[in-house]
XYZ file of C-alpha atoms in Angstrom:
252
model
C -7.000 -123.298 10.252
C -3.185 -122.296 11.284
C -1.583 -119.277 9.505
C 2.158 -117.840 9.288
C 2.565 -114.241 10.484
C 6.153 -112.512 10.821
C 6.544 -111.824 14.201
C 8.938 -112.706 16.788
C 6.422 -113.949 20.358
C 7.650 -116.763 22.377
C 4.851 -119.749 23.687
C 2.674 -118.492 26.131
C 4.125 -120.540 29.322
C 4.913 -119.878 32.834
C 7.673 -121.216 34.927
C 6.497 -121.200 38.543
C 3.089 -122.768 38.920
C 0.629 -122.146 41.914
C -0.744 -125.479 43.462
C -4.337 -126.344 45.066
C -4.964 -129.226 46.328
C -7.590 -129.493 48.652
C -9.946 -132.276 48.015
C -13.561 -130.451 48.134
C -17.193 -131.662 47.521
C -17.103 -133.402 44.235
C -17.754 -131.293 41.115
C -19.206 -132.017 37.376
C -15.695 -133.182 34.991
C -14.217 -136.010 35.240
C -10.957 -134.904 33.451
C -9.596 -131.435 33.496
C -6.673 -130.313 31.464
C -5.029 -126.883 31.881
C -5.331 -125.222 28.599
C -5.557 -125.760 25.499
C -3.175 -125.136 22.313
C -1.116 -121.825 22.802
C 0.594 -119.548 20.443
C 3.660 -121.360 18.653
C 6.891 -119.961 17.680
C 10.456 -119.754 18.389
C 11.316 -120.212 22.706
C 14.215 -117.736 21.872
C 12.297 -114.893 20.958
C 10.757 -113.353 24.017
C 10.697 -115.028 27.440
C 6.974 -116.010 28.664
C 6.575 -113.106 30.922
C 6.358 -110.945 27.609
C 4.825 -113.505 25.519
C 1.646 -113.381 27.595
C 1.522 -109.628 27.760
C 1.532 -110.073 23.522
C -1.358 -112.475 23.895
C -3.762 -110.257 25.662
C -2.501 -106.778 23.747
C -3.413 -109.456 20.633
C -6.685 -110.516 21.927
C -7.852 -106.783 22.642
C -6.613 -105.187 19.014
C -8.474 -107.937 17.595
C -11.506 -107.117 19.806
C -11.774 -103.912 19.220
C -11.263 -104.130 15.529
C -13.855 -107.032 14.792
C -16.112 -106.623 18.233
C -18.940 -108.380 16.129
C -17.223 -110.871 14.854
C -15.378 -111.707 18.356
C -18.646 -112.449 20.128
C -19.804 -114.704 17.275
C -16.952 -116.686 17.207
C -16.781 -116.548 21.364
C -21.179 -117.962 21.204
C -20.196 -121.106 19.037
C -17.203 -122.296 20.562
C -15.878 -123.433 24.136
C -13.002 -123.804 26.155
C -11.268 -126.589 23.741
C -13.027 -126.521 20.246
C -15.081 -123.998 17.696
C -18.096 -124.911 15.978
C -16.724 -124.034 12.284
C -20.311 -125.456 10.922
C -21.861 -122.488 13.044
C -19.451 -119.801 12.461
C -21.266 -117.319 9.802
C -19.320 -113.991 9.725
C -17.042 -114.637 12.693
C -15.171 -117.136 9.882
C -14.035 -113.925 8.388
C -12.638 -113.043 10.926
C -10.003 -116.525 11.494
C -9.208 -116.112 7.738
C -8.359 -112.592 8.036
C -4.612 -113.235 7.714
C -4.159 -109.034 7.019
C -6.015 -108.766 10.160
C -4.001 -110.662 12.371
C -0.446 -109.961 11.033
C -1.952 -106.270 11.898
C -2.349 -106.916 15.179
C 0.295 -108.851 15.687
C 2.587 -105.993 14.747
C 0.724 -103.883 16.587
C 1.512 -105.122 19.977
C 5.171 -106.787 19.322
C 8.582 -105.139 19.923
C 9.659 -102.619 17.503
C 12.567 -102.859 15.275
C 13.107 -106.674 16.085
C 12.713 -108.335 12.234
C 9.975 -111.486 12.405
C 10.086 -115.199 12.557
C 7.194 -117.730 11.733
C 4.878 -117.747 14.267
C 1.858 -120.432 14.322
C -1.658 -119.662 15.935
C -4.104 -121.878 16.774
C -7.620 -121.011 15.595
C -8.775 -121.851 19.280
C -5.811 -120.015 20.970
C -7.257 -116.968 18.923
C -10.151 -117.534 20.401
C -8.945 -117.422 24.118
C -6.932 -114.693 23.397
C -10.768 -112.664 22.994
C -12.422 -114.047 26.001
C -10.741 -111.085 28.431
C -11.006 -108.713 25.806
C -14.572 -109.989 25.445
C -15.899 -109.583 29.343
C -13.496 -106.062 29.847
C -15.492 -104.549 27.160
C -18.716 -105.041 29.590
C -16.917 -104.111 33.036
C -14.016 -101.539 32.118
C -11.173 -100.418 34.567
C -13.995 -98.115 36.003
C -16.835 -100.546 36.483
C -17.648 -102.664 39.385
C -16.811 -106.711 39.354
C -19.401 -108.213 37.869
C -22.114 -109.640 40.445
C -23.773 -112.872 40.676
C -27.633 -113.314 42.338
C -27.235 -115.899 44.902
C -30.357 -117.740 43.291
C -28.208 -117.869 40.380
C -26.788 -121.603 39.382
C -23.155 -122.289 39.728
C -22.757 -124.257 36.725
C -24.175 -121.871 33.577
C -26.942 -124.517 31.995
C -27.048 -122.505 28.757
C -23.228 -122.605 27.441
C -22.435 -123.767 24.049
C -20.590 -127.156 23.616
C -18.597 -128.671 20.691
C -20.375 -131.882 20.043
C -17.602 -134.264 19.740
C -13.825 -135.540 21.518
C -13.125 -132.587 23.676
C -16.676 -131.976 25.346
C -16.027 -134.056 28.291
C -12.613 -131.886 28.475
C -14.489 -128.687 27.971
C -17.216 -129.871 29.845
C -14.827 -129.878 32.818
C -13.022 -126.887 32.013
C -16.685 -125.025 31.834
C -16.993 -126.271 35.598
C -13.786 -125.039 36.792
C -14.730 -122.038 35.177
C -17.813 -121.125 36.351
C -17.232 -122.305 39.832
C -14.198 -120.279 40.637
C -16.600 -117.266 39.420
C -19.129 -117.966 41.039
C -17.316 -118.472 44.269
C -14.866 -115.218 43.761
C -16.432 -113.116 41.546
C -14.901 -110.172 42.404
C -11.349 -111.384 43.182
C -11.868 -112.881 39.516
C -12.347 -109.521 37.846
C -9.369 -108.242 39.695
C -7.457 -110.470 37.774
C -7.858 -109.663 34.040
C -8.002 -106.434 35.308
C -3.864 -106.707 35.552
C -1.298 -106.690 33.613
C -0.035 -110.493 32.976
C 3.280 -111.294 34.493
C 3.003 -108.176 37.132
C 3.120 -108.183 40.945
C -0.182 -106.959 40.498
C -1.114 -110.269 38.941
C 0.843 -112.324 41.372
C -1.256 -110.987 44.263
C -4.458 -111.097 42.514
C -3.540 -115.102 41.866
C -2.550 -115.572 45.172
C -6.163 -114.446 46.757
C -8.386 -116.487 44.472
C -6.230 -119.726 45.357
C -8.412 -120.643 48.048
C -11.468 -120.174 45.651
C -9.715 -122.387 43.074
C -8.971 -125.157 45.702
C -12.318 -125.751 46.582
C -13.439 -126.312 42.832
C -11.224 -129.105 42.131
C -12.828 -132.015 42.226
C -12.569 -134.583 45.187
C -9.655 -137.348 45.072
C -7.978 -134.968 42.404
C -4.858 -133.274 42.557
C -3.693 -130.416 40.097
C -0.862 -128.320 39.865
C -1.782 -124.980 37.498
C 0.345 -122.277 36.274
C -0.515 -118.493 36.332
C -1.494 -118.446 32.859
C -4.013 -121.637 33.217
C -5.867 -119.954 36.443
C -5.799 -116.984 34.483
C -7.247 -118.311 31.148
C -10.095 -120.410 33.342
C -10.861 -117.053 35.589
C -11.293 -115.402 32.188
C -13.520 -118.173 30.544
C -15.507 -117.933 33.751
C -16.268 -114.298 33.569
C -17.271 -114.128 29.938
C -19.439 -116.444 30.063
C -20.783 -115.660 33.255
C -21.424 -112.270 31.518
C -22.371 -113.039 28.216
C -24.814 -116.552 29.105
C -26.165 -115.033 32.524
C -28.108 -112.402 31.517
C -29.511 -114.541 28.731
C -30.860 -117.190 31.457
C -32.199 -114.841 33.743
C -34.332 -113.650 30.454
C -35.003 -117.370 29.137
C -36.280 -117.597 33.237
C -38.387 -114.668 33.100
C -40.467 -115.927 29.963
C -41.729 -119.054 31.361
């Protein structure tokens, strides 16, 4: 599902990318790429910097408005593709064209008229994964913290049966690694504001982290707004699916 909303927001992209390559102990994933779909609309209308602070004031209106929904939608979907089979009340919440055009206006530049503007049904859903994990650890919360008996690699995510769950497969890996390793430099992350020095520094510190998830022989080059969209799938998930293994552990 794609719908038209009238709102001038440029595609999420960002010029300078930051580069790991150091060639670590091999990882699950035999492909990785960056990130999936992103908003689509008109390059003219606002310059990335502001077109990713949109996204995430976009992601957390529709949070807070449908929180239900949101975590549905998040449970039966990954990194690249959404289980629509699965969906139940969280397809309301894709079809709510009032919805998003609500939000949208919410968060874009007043007294600028709109333009067509395309959204993926899974760049909606990346847009809620921050939204999703800040609702659990707040600006006043601690980072979240991982046992170290706790596995790397999340057993208990959902997949996509189908083309793109090798691709999420390995995105779910980058994920939860760079998490696991960082967890804390992680959480500073989608704790800033994108496109601030604040983010720039918080990028620059979980480099190292990053490099050694890559996996061996592999070389990537990945902008601020892939790390940033990985560090966030990591931390959802890490919150959402780790407390329910550590239950699913204590019954047997």
């Amino acid at each position: 599902m794609k719908f038209l909303a009238t709102l001038f927001c440029a595609a999420i992209m960002v010029g300078a990318p930051v580069q790991a390559q150091e060639e670590p102990e091999a990882k699950t994933g035999s492909r990785l790429q960056a990130e999936p779909e992103p908003m689509k609309t008109n390059p003219k209308s606002y310059n990335s910097d502001e077109s990713r602070r949109i996204a995430k004031k976009f992601g957390n209106c529709l949070f807070e408005r449908r929180k239900g929904q949101s975590i549905n939608l998040l449970s039966v979907s990954d990194y690249w593709a959404i289980d629509y089979d699965n969906l139940g009340d969280a397809g309301h919440l894709l079809s709510n064209r009032i919805l998003m055009e609500q939000c949208l206006g919410r968060v874009g530049r007043p007294g600028i008229s709109g333009i067509g503007m395309r959204v993926s049904d899974i760049a909606i859903r990346s847009s809620l994964t921050e939204a999703a994990y800040l609702d659990v650890y707040g600006d006043m919360d601690d980072p979240i913290t991982i046992d170290p008996d706790a596995p790397e690699f999340l057993p208990n995510r959902f997949y996509v049966e189908g083309p793109t769950l090798e691709n999420a497969r390995a995105a779910a890996s980058m994920s939860d690694c760079v998490v696991y390793q960082a967890p804390a430099k992680a959480h500073a992350i989608v704790h800033t504001q994108p496109a601030s020095r604040e983010e720039r520094a918080a990028i620059k510190d979980i480099v190292p982290a990053l490099g050694n998830c890559i996996p061996a022989g592999k070389q990537m080059k990945l902008d601020i707004e892939s790390i940033r969209a990985f560090v966030a799938e990591g931390l959802w998930a890490r919150s959402y699916y780790g407390p329910k293994l550590n239950k699913s552990e204590g019954t047997n």
